[in-house]
PDB file of N, CA and C in Angstrom:
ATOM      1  N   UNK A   1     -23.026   4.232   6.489  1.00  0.00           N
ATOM      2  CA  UNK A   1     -22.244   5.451   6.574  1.00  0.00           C
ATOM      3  C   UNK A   1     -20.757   5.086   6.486  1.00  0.00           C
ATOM      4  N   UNK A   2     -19.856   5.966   5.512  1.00  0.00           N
ATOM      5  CA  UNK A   2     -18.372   5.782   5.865  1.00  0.00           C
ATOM      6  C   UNK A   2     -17.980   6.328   6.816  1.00  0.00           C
ATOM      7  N   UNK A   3     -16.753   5.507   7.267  1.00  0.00           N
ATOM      8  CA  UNK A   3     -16.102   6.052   8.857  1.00  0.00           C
ATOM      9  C   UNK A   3     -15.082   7.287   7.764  1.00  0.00           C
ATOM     10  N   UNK A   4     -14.668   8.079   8.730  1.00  0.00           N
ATOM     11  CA  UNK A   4     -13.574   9.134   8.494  1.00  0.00           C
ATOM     12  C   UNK A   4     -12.294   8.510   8.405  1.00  0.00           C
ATOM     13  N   UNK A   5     -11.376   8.480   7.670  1.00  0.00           N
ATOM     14  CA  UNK A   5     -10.361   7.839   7.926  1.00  0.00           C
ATOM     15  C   UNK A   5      -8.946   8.718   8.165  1.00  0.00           C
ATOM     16  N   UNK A   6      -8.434   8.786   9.715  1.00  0.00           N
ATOM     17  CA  UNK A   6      -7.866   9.748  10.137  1.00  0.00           C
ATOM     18  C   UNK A   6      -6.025   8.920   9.930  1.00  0.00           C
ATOM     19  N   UNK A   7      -5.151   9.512   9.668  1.00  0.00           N
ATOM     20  CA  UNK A   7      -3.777   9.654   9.840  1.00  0.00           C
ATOM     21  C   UNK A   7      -3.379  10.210  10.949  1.00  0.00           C
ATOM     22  N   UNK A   8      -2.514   9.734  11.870  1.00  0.00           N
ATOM     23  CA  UNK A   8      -1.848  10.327  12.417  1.00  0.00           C
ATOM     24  C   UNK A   8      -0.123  10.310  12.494  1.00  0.00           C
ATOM     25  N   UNK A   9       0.053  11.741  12.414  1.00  0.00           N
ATOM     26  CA  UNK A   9       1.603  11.804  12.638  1.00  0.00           C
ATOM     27  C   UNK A   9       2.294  12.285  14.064  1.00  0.00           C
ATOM     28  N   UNK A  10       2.889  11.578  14.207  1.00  0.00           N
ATOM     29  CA  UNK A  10       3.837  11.487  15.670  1.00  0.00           C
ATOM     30  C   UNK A  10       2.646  10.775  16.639  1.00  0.00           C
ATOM     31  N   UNK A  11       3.729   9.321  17.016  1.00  0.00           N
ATOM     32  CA  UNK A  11       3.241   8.956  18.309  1.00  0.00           C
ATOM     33  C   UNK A  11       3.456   8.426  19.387  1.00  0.00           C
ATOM     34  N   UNK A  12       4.265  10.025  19.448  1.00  0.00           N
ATOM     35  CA  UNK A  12       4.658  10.080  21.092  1.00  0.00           C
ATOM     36  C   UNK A  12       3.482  10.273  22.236  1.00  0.00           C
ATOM     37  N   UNK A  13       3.604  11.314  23.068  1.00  0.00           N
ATOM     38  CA  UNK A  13       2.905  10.867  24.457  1.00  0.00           C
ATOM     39  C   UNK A  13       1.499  11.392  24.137  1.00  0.00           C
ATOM     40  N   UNK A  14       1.196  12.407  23.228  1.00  0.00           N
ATOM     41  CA  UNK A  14       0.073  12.949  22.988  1.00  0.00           C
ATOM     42  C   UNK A  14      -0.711  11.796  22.299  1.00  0.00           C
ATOM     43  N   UNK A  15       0.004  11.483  21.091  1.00  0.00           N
ATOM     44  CA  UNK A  15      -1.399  10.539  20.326  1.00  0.00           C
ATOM     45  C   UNK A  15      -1.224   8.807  21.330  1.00  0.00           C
ATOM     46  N   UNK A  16      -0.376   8.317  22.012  1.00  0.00           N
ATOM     47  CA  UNK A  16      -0.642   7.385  22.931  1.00  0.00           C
ATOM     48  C   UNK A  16      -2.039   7.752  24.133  1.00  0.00           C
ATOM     49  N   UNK A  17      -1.937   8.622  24.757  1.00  0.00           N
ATOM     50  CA  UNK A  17      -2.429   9.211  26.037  1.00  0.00           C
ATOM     51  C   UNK A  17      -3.593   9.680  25.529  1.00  0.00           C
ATOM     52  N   UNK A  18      -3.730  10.365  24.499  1.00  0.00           N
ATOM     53  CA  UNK A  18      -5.199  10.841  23.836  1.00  0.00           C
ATOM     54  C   UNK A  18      -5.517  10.693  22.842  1.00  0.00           C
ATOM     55  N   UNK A  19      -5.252  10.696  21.665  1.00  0.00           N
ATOM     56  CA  UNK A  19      -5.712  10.825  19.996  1.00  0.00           C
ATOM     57  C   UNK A  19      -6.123   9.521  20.083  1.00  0.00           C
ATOM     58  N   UNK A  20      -4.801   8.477  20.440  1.00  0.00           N
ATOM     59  CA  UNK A  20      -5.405   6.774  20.091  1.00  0.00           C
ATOM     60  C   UNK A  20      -6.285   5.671  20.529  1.00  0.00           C
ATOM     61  N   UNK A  21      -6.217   6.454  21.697  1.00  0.00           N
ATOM     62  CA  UNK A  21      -7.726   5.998  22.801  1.00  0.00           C
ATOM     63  C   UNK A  21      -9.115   6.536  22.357  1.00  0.00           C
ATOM     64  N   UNK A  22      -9.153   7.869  22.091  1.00  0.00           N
ATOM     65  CA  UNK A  22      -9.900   8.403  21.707  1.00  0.00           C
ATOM     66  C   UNK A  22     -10.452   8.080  20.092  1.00  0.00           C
ATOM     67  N   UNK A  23      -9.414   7.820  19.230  1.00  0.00           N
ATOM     68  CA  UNK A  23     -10.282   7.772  17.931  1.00  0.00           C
ATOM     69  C   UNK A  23     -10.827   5.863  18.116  1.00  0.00           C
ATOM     70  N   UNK A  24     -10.310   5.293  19.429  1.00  0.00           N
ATOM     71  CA  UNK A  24     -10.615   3.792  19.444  1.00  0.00           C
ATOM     72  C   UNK A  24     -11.978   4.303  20.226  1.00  0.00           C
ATOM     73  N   UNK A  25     -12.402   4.896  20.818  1.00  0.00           N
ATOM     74  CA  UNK A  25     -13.725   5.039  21.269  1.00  0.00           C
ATOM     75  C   UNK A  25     -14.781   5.360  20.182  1.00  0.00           C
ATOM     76  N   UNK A  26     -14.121   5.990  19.016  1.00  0.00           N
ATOM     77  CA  UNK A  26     -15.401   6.807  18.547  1.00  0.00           C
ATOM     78  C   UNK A  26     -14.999   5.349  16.677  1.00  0.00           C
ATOM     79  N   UNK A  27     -14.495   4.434  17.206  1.00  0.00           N
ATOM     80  CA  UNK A  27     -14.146   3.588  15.807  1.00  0.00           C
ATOM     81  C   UNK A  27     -15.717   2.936  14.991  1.00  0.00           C
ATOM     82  N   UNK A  28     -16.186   3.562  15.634  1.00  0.00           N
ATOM     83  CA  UNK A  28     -17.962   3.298  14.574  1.00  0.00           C
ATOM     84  C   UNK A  28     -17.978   4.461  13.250  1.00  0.00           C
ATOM     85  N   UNK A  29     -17.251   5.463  13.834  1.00  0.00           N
ATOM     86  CA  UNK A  29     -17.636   6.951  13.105  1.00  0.00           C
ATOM     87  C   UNK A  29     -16.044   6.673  12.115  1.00  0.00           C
ATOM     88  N   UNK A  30     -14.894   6.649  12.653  1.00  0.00           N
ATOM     89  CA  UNK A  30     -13.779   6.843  12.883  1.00  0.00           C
ATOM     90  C   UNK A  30     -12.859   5.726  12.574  1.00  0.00           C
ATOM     91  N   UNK A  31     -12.240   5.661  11.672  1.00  0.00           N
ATOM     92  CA  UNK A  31     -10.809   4.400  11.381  1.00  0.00           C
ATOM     93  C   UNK A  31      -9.658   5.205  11.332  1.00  0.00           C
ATOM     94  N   UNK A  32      -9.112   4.451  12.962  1.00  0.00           N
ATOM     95  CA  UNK A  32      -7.381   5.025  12.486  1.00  0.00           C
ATOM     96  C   UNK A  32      -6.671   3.986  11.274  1.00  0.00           C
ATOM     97  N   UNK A  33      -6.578   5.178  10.187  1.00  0.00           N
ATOM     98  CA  UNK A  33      -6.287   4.639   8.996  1.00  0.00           C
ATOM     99  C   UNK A  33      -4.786   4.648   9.004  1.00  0.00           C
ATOM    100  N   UNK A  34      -4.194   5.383   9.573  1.00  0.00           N
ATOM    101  CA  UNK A  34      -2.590   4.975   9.077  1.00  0.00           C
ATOM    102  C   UNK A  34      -1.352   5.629  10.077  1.00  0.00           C
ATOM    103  N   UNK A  35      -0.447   5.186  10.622  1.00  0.00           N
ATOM    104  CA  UNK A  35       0.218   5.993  11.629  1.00  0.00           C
ATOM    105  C   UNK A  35       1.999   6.145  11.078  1.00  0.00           C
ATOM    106  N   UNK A  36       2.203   7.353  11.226  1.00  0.00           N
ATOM    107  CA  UNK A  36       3.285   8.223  10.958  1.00  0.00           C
ATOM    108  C   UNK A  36       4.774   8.227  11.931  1.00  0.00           C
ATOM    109  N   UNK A  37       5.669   7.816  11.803  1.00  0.00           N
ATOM    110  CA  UNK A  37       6.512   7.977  13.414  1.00  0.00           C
ATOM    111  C   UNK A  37       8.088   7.947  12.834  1.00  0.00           C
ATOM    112  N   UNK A  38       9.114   8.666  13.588  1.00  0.00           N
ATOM    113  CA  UNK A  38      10.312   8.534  13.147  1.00  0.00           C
ATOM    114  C   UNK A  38      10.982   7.085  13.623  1.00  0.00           C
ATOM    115  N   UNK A  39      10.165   6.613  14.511  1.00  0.00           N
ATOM    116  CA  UNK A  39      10.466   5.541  15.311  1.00  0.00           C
ATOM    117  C   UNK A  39       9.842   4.306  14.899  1.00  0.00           C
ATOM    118  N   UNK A  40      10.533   3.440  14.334  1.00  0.00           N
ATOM    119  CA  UNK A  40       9.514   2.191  13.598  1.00  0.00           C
ATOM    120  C   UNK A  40       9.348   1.664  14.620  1.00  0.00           C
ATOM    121  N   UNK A  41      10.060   1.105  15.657  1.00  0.00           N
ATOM    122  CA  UNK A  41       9.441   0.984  17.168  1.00  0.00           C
ATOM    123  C   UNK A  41       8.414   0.378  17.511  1.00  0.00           C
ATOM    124  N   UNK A  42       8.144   2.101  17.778  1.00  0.00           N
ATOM    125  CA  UNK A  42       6.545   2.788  18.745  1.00  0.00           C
ATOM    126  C   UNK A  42       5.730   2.378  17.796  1.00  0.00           C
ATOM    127  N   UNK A  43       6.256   2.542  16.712  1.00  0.00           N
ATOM    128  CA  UNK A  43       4.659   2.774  15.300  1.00  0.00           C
ATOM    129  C   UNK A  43       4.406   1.521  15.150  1.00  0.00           C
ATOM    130  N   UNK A  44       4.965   0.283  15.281  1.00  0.00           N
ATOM    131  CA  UNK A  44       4.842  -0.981  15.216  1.00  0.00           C
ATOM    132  C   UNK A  44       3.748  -1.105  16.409  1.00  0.00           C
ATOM    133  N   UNK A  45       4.429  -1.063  17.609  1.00  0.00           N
ATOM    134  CA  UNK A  45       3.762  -1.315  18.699  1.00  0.00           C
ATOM    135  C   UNK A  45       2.402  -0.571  18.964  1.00  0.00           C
ATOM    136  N   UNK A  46       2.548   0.315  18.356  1.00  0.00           N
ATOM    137  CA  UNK A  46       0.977   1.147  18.492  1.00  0.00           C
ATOM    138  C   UNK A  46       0.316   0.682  17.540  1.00  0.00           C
ATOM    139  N   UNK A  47       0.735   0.344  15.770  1.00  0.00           N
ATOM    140  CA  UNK A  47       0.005  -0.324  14.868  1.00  0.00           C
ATOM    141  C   UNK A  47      -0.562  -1.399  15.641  1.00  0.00           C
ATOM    142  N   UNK A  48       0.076  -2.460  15.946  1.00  0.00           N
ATOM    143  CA  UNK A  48      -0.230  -3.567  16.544  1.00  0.00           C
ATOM    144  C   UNK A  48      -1.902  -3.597  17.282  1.00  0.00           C
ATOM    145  N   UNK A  49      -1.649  -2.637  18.611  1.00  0.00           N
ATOM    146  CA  UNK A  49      -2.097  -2.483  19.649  1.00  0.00           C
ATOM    147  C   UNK A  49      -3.625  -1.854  18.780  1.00  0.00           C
ATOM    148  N   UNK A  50      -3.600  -1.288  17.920  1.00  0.00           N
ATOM    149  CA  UNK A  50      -5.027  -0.503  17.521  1.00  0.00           C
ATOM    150  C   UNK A  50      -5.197  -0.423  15.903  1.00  0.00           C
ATOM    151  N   UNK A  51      -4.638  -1.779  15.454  1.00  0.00           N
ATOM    152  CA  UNK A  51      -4.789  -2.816  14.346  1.00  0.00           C
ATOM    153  C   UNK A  51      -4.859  -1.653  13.074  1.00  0.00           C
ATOM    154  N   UNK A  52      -3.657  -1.340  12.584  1.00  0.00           N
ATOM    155  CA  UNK A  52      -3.545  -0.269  11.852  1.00  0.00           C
ATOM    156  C   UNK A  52      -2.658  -1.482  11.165  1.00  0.00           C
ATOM    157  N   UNK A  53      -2.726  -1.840   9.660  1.00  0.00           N
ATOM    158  CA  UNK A  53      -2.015  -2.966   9.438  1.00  0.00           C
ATOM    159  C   UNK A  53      -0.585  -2.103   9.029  1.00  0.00           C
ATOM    160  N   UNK A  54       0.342  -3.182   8.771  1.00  0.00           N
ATOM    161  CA  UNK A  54       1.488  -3.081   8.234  1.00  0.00           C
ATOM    162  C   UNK A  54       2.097  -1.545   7.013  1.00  0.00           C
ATOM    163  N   UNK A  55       1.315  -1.739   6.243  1.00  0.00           N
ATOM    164  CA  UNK A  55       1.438  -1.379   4.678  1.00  0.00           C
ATOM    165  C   UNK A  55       1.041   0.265   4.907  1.00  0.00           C
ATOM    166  N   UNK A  56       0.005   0.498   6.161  1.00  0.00           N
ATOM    167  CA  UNK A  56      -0.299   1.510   6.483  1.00  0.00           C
ATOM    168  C   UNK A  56       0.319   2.521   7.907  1.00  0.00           C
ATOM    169  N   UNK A  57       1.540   1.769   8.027  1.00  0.00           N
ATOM    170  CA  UNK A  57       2.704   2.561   8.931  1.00  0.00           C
ATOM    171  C   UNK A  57       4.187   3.006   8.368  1.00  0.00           C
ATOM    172  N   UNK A  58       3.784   4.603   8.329  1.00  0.00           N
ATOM    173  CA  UNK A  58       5.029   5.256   7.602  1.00  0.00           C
ATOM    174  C   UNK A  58       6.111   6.440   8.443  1.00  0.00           C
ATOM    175  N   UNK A  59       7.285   5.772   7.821  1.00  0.00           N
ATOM    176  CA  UNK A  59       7.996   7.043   8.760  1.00  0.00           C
ATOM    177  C   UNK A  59       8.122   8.075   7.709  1.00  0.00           C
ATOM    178  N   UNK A  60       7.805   8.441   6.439  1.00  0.00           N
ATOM    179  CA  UNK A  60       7.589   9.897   6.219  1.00  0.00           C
ATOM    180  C   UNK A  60       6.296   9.948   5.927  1.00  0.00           C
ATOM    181  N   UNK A  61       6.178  11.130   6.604  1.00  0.00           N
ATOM    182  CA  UNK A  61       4.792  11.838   6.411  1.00  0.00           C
ATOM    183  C   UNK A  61       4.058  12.027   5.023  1.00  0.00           C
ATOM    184  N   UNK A  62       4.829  12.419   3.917  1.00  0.00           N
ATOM    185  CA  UNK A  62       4.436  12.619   2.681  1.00  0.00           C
ATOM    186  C   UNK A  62       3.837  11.107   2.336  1.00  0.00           C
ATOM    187  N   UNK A  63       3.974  10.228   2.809  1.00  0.00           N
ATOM    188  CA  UNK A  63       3.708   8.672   2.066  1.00  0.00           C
ATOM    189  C   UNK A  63       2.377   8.546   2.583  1.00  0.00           C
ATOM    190  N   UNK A  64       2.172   8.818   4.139  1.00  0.00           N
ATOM    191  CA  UNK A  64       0.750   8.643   4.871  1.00  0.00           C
ATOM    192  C   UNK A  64      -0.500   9.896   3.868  1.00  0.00           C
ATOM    193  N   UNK A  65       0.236  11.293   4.397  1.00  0.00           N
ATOM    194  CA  UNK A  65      -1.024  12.118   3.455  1.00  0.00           C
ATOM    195  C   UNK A  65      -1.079  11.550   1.813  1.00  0.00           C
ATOM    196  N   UNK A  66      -0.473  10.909   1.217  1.00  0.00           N
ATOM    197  CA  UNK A  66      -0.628  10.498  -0.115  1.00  0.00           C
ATOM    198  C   UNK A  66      -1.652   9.887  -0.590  1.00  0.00           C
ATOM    199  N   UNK A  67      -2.279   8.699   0.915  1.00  0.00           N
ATOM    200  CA  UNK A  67      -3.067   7.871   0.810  1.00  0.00           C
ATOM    201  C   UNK A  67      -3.895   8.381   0.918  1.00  0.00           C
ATOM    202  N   UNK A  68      -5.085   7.214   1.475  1.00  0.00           N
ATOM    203  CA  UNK A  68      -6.295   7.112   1.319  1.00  0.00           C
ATOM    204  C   UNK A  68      -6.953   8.188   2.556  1.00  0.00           C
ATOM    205  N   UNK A  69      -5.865   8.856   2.905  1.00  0.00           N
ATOM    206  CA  UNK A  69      -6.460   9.322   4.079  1.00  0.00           C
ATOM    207  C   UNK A  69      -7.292  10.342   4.212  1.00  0.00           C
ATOM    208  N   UNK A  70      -8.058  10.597   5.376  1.00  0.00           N
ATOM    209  CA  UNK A  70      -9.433  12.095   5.094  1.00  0.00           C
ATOM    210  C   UNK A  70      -9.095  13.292   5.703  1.00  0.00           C
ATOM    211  N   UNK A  71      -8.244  12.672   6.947  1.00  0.00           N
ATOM    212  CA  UNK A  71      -7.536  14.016   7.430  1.00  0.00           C
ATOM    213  C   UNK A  71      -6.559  13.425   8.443  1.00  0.00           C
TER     214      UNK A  71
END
């Protein structure tokens, strides 16, 4: 079966506290495919933390929905 491959944009306290825990629980079904942030920062440190590589962390949004992503 293919996993879903989800984008997320903004990750501030919501996708830290819930979205990124959560799509790491369900990562059989589920690949966080790519993360969105005005803050190269956070998006580093959260890439890092829930192995979203490099190439697939964008600070505009239009570059993430472009890809490979499912929703």
């Amino acid at each position: 079966m293919t996993r879903l491959k989800i984008g997320i944009i903004g990750c501030g306290a919501i996708a830290q506290i819930q979205y990124l825990p959560l799509l790491q629980e369900l990562r059989d079904d589920i690949e966080t495919w790519g993360l969105c942030d005005l803050s190269r920062g956070v998006m580093d440190l959260l890439g890092e933390e829930y192995g979203v590589p490099p190439q697939r962390r964008f600070t505009d949004y239009r570059e993430l929905v472009a890809g490979e992503v499912d929703a």
